[in-house]
Amino acid sequence: MDNGPEFVAHALVDWCRFNGSGSLFIDPGSPWQNGWIESFNARLRDEFLNGQQFDSLFEAKVLLEDWRHEYNHERTHSALRRQTPAKFAETWKSRNQQRLAESIGLGNGVRPHPRHLIVLMYRATT
């Protein structure tokens, strides 16, 4: 019997169904439910994890932070009109911040909390 992640995932799905609750996560083996994160995970694995051997947790954290910074601040992405994710977020926020503030009941130049912007940016792109 396999007690790996798939076994645990199926047990959790059964428990949720039995107790009348759900999960906010994608179903096991269903990458089509969230293609963006599946694409990112594949890229992280192929470009970073598969090519590294870490001698310590600290080394892994430092190297991962370098990769993350390059991915978000230096590398352009075709899905973002050849902009970096940081530049895309900055541009999007500057164009839409006032409208978003008004849509969540803020006005008179009050700036929404960054968490609200992330949720609203996600809703606007789906």
Short mmCIF file of N, CA and C in Angstrom, two decimals:
data_model
loop_
_atom_site.label_atom_id
_atom_site.label_comp_id
_atom_site.label_asym_id
_atom_site.label_seq_id
_atom_site.Cartn_x
_atom_site.Cartn_y
_atom_site.Cartn_z
N MET A 1 0.84 -1.19 0.00
CA MET A 1 0.00 0.00 0.00
C MET A 1 0.89 1.24 0.00
N ASP A 2 0.51 2.21 -0.81
CA ASP A 2 1.26 3.46 -0.92
C ASP A 2 0.70 4.48 0.07
N ASN A 3 1.56 4.99 0.93
CA ASN A 3 1.15 6.02 1.89
C ASN A 3 1.69 7.38 1.49
N GLY A 4 1.94 7.58 0.21
CA GLY A 4 2.50 8.84 -0.28
C GLY A 4 1.45 9.92 -0.40
N PRO A 5 1.83 11.04 -1.04
CA PRO A 5 0.96 12.21 -1.15
C PRO A 5 -0.38 11.92 -1.82
N GLU A 6 -0.39 11.06 -2.85
CA GLU A 6 -1.65 10.76 -3.52
C GLU A 6 -2.61 10.05 -2.58
N PHE A 7 -2.09 9.11 -1.78
CA PHE A 7 -2.94 8.41 -0.82
C PHE A 7 -3.53 9.38 0.19
N VAL A 8 -2.70 10.25 0.71
CA VAL A 8 -3.17 11.25 1.68
C VAL A 8 -4.19 12.18 1.03
N ALA A 9 -3.93 12.60 -0.20
CA ALA A 9 -4.85 13.50 -0.90
C ALA A 9 -6.22 12.84 -1.08
N HIS A 10 -6.24 11.59 -1.48
CA HIS A 10 -7.52 10.89 -1.66
C HIS A 10 -8.24 10.73 -0.32
N ALA A 11 -7.50 10.44 0.74
CA ALA A 11 -8.11 10.33 2.07
C ALA A 11 -8.71 11.67 2.50
N LEU A 12 -8.02 12.74 2.22
CA LEU A 12 -8.52 14.07 2.57
C LEU A 12 -9.77 14.41 1.77
N VAL A 13 -9.78 14.11 0.48
CA VAL A 13 -10.97 14.36 -0.35
C VAL A 13 -12.15 13.56 0.20
N ASP A 14 -11.94 12.32 0.56
CA ASP A 14 -13.02 11.50 1.13
C ASP A 14 -13.52 12.10 2.44
N TRP A 15 -12.61 12.54 3.29
CA TRP A 15 -12.99 13.14 4.56
C TRP A 15 -13.83 14.40 4.34
N CYS A 16 -13.40 15.25 3.41
CA CYS A 16 -14.15 16.48 3.11
C CYS A 16 -15.55 16.14 2.60
N ARG A 17 -15.62 15.17 1.71
CA ARG A 17 -16.93 14.79 1.16
C ARG A 17 -17.82 14.23 2.26
N PHE A 18 -17.29 13.38 3.11
CA PHE A 18 -18.06 12.78 4.20
C PHE A 18 -18.56 13.83 5.19
N ASN A 19 -17.75 14.87 5.42
CA ASN A 19 -18.11 15.91 6.39
C ASN A 19 -18.80 17.12 5.75
N GLY A 20 -19.10 17.04 4.48
CA GLY A 20 -19.83 18.11 3.82
C GLY A 20 -19.04 19.39 3.67
N SER A 21 -17.74 19.28 3.57
CA SER A 21 -16.91 20.47 3.38
C SER A 21 -16.14 20.33 2.07
N GLY A 22 -15.37 21.34 1.77
CA GLY A 22 -14.59 21.32 0.54
C GLY A 22 -13.17 21.76 0.78
N SER A 23 -12.46 21.90 -0.30
CA SER A 23 -11.07 22.31 -0.25
C SER A 23 -10.87 23.51 -1.17
N LEU A 24 -9.96 24.39 -0.78
CA LEU A 24 -9.62 25.51 -1.64
C LEU A 24 -8.49 25.17 -2.60
N PHE A 25 -7.96 23.97 -2.50
CA PHE A 25 -6.86 23.55 -3.34
C PHE A 25 -7.37 22.84 -4.58
N ILE A 26 -6.52 22.75 -5.60
CA ILE A 26 -6.92 22.02 -6.80
C ILE A 26 -6.95 20.54 -6.47
N ASP A 27 -7.75 19.82 -7.21
CA ASP A 27 -7.86 18.38 -7.01
C ASP A 27 -6.55 17.71 -7.42
N PRO A 28 -6.17 16.62 -6.73
CA PRO A 28 -4.95 15.90 -7.11
C PRO A 28 -5.02 15.43 -8.55
N GLY A 29 -3.94 15.60 -9.28
CA GLY A 29 -3.87 15.17 -10.66
C GLY A 29 -4.72 16.01 -11.61
N SER A 30 -5.03 17.24 -11.21
CA SER A 30 -5.87 18.12 -12.03
C SER A 30 -5.18 19.45 -12.30
N PRO A 31 -4.04 19.44 -12.98
CA PRO A 31 -3.30 20.69 -13.20
C PRO A 31 -4.07 21.70 -14.03
N TRP A 32 -5.07 21.26 -14.81
CA TRP A 32 -5.84 22.18 -15.64
C TRP A 32 -6.68 23.13 -14.80
N GLN A 33 -6.87 22.84 -13.50
CA GLN A 33 -7.64 23.73 -12.65
C GLN A 33 -6.87 24.99 -12.29
N ASN A 34 -5.56 24.97 -12.42
CA ASN A 34 -4.75 26.15 -12.16
C ASN A 34 -3.47 26.05 -12.98
N GLY A 35 -3.58 26.38 -14.25
CA GLY A 35 -2.45 26.25 -15.15
C GLY A 35 -1.28 27.16 -14.82
N TRP A 36 -1.56 28.34 -14.22
CA TRP A 36 -0.49 29.28 -13.91
C TRP A 36 0.47 28.69 -12.89
N ILE A 37 -0.06 28.12 -11.81
CA ILE A 37 0.84 27.60 -10.78
C ILE A 37 1.53 26.34 -11.27
N GLU A 38 0.84 25.54 -12.07
CA GLU A 38 1.48 24.35 -12.62
C GLU A 38 2.64 24.75 -13.52
N SER A 39 2.45 25.79 -14.32
CA SER A 39 3.52 26.27 -15.19
C SER A 39 4.68 26.79 -14.37
N PHE A 40 4.37 27.57 -13.33
CA PHE A 40 5.43 28.10 -12.47
C PHE A 40 6.18 26.96 -11.78
N ASN A 41 5.44 25.99 -11.24
CA ASN A 41 6.10 24.88 -10.55
C ASN A 41 7.02 24.11 -11.49
N ALA A 42 6.58 23.90 -12.73
CA ALA A 42 7.42 23.21 -13.70
C ALA A 42 8.67 24.02 -14.01
N ARG A 43 8.52 25.32 -14.16
CA ARG A 43 9.65 26.20 -14.45
C ARG A 43 10.65 26.20 -13.28
N LEU A 44 10.13 26.32 -12.06
CA LEU A 44 10.98 26.30 -10.87
C LEU A 44 11.75 24.98 -10.79
N ARG A 45 11.05 23.90 -11.01
CA ARG A 45 11.69 22.58 -10.95
C ARG A 45 12.75 22.44 -12.05
N ASP A 46 12.39 22.78 -13.29
CA ASP A 46 13.31 22.58 -14.41
C ASP A 46 14.51 23.53 -14.39
N GLU A 47 14.26 24.79 -14.04
CA GLU A 47 15.33 25.79 -14.12
C GLU A 47 16.17 25.89 -12.85
N PHE A 48 15.62 25.48 -11.74
CA PHE A 48 16.33 25.71 -10.48
C PHE A 48 16.56 24.42 -9.69
N LEU A 49 15.51 23.76 -9.29
CA LEU A 49 15.65 22.62 -8.37
C LEU A 49 16.42 21.46 -8.99
N ASN A 50 16.13 21.13 -10.24
CA ASN A 50 16.80 19.98 -10.87
C ASN A 50 18.28 20.22 -11.12
N GLY A 51 18.71 21.47 -11.15
CA GLY A 51 20.11 21.76 -11.44
C GLY A 51 20.94 22.12 -10.22
N GLN A 52 20.39 21.94 -9.04
CA GLN A 52 21.10 22.36 -7.83
C GLN A 52 21.25 21.20 -6.85
N GLN A 53 22.32 21.26 -6.10
CA GLN A 53 22.48 20.38 -4.95
C GLN A 53 22.82 21.28 -3.78
N PHE A 54 21.99 21.26 -2.77
CA PHE A 54 22.15 22.18 -1.64
C PHE A 54 22.86 21.48 -0.49
N ASP A 55 23.82 22.18 0.09
CA ASP A 55 24.55 21.63 1.23
C ASP A 55 23.92 22.02 2.55
N SER A 56 23.02 23.01 2.52
CA SER A 56 22.34 23.42 3.75
C SER A 56 21.02 24.11 3.39
N LEU A 57 20.15 24.20 4.36
CA LEU A 57 18.89 24.91 4.16
C LEU A 57 19.15 26.38 3.88
N PHE A 58 20.13 26.96 4.56
CA PHE A 58 20.47 28.36 4.33
C PHE A 58 20.90 28.60 2.88
N GLU A 59 21.74 27.71 2.35
CA GLU A 59 22.17 27.84 0.96
C GLU A 59 20.98 27.76 0.02
N ALA A 60 20.06 26.84 0.27
CA ALA A 60 18.87 26.71 -0.57
C ALA A 60 18.05 27.99 -0.54
N LYS A 61 17.87 28.58 0.64
CA LYS A 61 17.08 29.80 0.77
C LYS A 61 17.74 30.97 0.01
N VAL A 62 19.05 31.10 0.13
CA VAL A 62 19.75 32.19 -0.55
C VAL A 62 19.66 32.03 -2.06
N LEU A 63 19.93 30.84 -2.56
CA LEU A 63 19.87 30.60 -4.00
C LEU A 63 18.46 30.74 -4.55
N LEU A 64 17.48 30.28 -3.78
CA LEU A 64 16.09 30.41 -4.22
C LEU A 64 15.68 31.88 -4.27
N GLU A 65 16.11 32.67 -3.31
CA GLU A 65 15.80 34.10 -3.32
C GLU A 65 16.42 34.78 -4.54
N ASP A 66 17.63 34.41 -4.90
CA ASP A 66 18.26 34.95 -6.10
C ASP A 66 17.45 34.59 -7.34
N TRP A 67 17.02 33.33 -7.45
CA TRP A 67 16.22 32.90 -8.59
C TRP A 67 14.88 33.64 -8.63
N ARG A 68 14.23 33.78 -7.46
CA ARG A 68 12.95 34.47 -7.38
C ARG A 68 13.08 35.92 -7.82
N HIS A 69 14.15 36.59 -7.38
CA HIS A 69 14.34 37.99 -7.76
C HIS A 69 14.54 38.10 -9.27
N GLU A 70 15.36 37.23 -9.83
CA GLU A 70 15.58 37.26 -11.27
C GLU A 70 14.28 36.98 -12.02
N TYR A 71 13.48 36.03 -11.57
CA TYR A 71 12.23 35.65 -12.21
C TYR A 71 11.23 36.81 -12.18
N ASN A 72 11.15 37.52 -11.07
CA ASN A 72 10.14 38.58 -10.91
C ASN A 72 10.60 39.97 -11.34
N HIS A 73 11.90 40.25 -11.34
CA HIS A 73 12.37 41.61 -11.58
C HIS A 73 13.26 41.79 -12.81
N GLU A 74 13.77 40.70 -13.36
CA GLU A 74 14.68 40.83 -14.50
C GLU A 74 14.18 40.12 -15.76
N ARG A 75 13.47 39.05 -15.60
CA ARG A 75 13.03 38.24 -16.74
C ARG A 75 11.67 38.72 -17.24
N THR A 76 11.59 38.97 -18.54
CA THR A 76 10.30 39.35 -19.11
C THR A 76 9.48 38.09 -19.38
N HIS A 77 8.16 38.25 -19.38
CA HIS A 77 7.25 37.13 -19.56
C HIS A 77 6.32 37.45 -20.73
N SER A 78 6.19 36.53 -21.65
CA SER A 78 5.34 36.77 -22.82
C SER A 78 3.89 36.97 -22.43
N ALA A 79 3.41 36.28 -21.40
CA ALA A 79 2.02 36.42 -20.97
C ALA A 79 1.75 37.80 -20.37
N LEU A 80 2.80 38.52 -20.01
CA LEU A 80 2.66 39.86 -19.42
C LEU A 80 3.10 40.93 -20.41
N ARG A 81 2.94 40.65 -21.69
CA ARG A 81 3.31 41.59 -22.76
C ARG A 81 4.79 41.96 -22.68
N ARG A 82 5.63 40.96 -22.48
CA ARG A 82 7.09 41.12 -22.42
C ARG A 82 7.54 42.07 -21.30
N GLN A 83 6.81 42.08 -20.20
CA GLN A 83 7.21 42.86 -19.02
C GLN A 83 7.61 41.88 -17.92
N THR A 84 8.36 42.37 -16.96
CA THR A 84 8.63 41.56 -15.78
C THR A 84 7.36 41.55 -14.92
N PRO A 85 7.17 40.54 -14.07
CA PRO A 85 6.00 40.55 -13.19
C PRO A 85 5.95 41.79 -12.30
N ALA A 86 7.10 42.25 -11.81
CA ALA A 86 7.11 43.44 -10.95
C ALA A 86 6.66 44.67 -11.72
N LYS A 87 7.14 44.84 -12.95
CA LYS A 87 6.75 45.99 -13.77
C LYS A 87 5.27 45.90 -14.15
N PHE A 88 4.81 44.70 -14.49
CA PHE A 88 3.40 44.52 -14.83
C PHE A 88 2.51 44.90 -13.65
N ALA A 89 2.84 44.44 -12.45
CA ALA A 89 2.04 44.75 -11.26
C ALA A 89 2.04 46.25 -10.99
N GLU A 90 3.20 46.87 -11.12
CA GLU A 90 3.31 48.32 -10.89
C GLU A 90 2.46 49.09 -11.90
N THR A 91 2.56 48.73 -13.16
CA THR A 91 1.78 49.40 -14.21
C THR A 91 0.29 49.17 -14.00
N TRP A 92 -0.09 47.94 -13.74
CA TRP A 92 -1.49 47.61 -13.54
C TRP A 92 -2.06 48.38 -12.36
N LYS A 93 -1.30 48.40 -11.26
CA LYS A 93 -1.77 49.09 -10.06
C LYS A 93 -1.93 50.59 -10.30
N SER A 94 -0.98 51.21 -10.99
CA SER A 94 -1.07 52.65 -11.22
C SER A 94 -2.25 52.99 -12.12
N ARG A 95 -2.59 52.10 -13.05
CA ARG A 95 -3.73 52.35 -13.94
C ARG A 95 -5.07 52.10 -13.27
N ASN A 96 -5.11 51.20 -12.31
CA ASN A 96 -6.39 50.73 -11.78
C ASN A 96 -6.63 51.01 -10.30
N GLN A 97 -5.68 51.60 -9.61
CA GLN A 97 -5.80 51.73 -8.16
C GLN A 97 -7.02 52.55 -7.73
N GLN A 98 -7.29 53.67 -8.38
CA GLN A 98 -8.42 54.49 -7.98
C GLN A 98 -9.74 53.75 -8.20
N ARG A 99 -9.87 53.11 -9.35
CA ARG A 99 -11.09 52.36 -9.64
C ARG A 99 -11.28 51.22 -8.64
N LEU A 100 -10.19 50.56 -8.29
CA LEU A 100 -10.27 49.47 -7.32
C LEU A 100 -10.66 49.99 -5.94
N ALA A 101 -10.08 51.13 -5.56
CA ALA A 101 -10.41 51.72 -4.26
C ALA A 101 -11.90 52.04 -4.19
N GLU A 102 -12.43 52.58 -5.26
CA GLU A 102 -13.85 52.91 -5.29
C GLU A 102 -14.71 51.65 -5.28
N SER A 103 -14.25 50.59 -5.94
CA SER A 103 -15.05 49.37 -6.01
C SER A 103 -15.13 48.65 -4.67
N ILE A 104 -14.17 48.88 -3.76
CA ILE A 104 -14.25 48.25 -2.44
C ILE A 104 -14.66 49.25 -1.38
N GLY A 105 -15.22 50.39 -1.83
CA GLY A 105 -15.80 51.34 -0.88
C GLY A 105 -14.83 52.35 -0.31
N LEU A 106 -13.67 52.49 -0.90
CA LEU A 106 -12.73 53.50 -0.46
C LEU A 106 -12.80 54.66 -1.43
N GLY A 107 -12.58 55.85 -0.97
CA GLY A 107 -12.62 57.00 -1.86
C GLY A 107 -11.71 58.09 -1.35
N ASN A 108 -11.79 59.23 -1.98
CA ASN A 108 -11.02 60.40 -1.56
C ASN A 108 -9.53 60.11 -1.47
N GLY A 109 -9.02 59.35 -2.42
CA GLY A 109 -7.58 59.10 -2.46
C GLY A 109 -7.08 58.08 -1.45
N VAL A 110 -7.97 57.39 -0.74
CA VAL A 110 -7.55 56.37 0.22
C VAL A 110 -7.02 55.19 -0.58
N ARG A 111 -5.86 54.71 -0.21
CA ARG A 111 -5.23 53.61 -0.95
C ARG A 111 -5.64 52.28 -0.33
N PRO A 112 -6.06 51.32 -1.16
CA PRO A 112 -6.41 50.01 -0.62
C PRO A 112 -5.18 49.26 -0.12
N HIS A 113 -5.42 48.37 0.80
CA HIS A 113 -4.35 47.53 1.33
C HIS A 113 -3.83 46.63 0.21
N PRO A 114 -2.51 46.36 0.15
CA PRO A 114 -1.96 45.51 -0.92
C PRO A 114 -2.65 44.17 -1.06
N ARG A 115 -3.14 43.58 0.03
CA ARG A 115 -3.85 42.31 -0.06
C ARG A 115 -5.09 42.45 -0.93
N HIS A 116 -5.81 43.58 -0.78
CA HIS A 116 -7.00 43.80 -1.60
C HIS A 116 -6.61 43.92 -3.07
N LEU A 117 -5.51 44.58 -3.34
CA LEU A 117 -5.07 44.72 -4.73
C LEU A 117 -4.79 43.36 -5.36
N ILE A 118 -4.14 42.49 -4.61
CA ILE A 118 -3.81 41.16 -5.15
C ILE A 118 -5.09 40.40 -5.48
N VAL A 119 -6.05 40.41 -4.57
CA VAL A 119 -7.30 39.70 -4.81
C VAL A 119 -8.02 40.31 -6.01
N LEU A 120 -8.08 41.63 -6.07
CA LEU A 120 -8.78 42.28 -7.17
C LEU A 120 -8.05 42.11 -8.50
N MET A 121 -6.71 42.10 -8.47
CA MET A 121 -5.95 41.85 -9.69
C MET A 121 -6.27 40.45 -10.20
N TYR A 122 -6.34 39.49 -9.29
CA TYR A 122 -6.65 38.12 -9.68
C TYR A 122 -8.06 38.05 -10.30
N ARG A 123 -9.03 38.69 -9.65
CA ARG A 123 -10.40 38.66 -10.17
C ARG A 123 -10.49 39.32 -11.54
N ALA A 124 -9.71 40.38 -11.75
CA ALA A 124 -9.76 41.09 -13.03
C ALA A 124 -9.15 40.29 -14.17
N THR A 125 -8.28 39.34 -13.85
CA THR A 125 -7.63 38.57 -14.90
C THR A 125 -8.28 37.22 -15.14
N THR A 126 -9.28 36.87 -14.34
CA THR A 126 -9.93 35.57 -14.53
C THR A 126 -11.28 35.71 -15.18
#
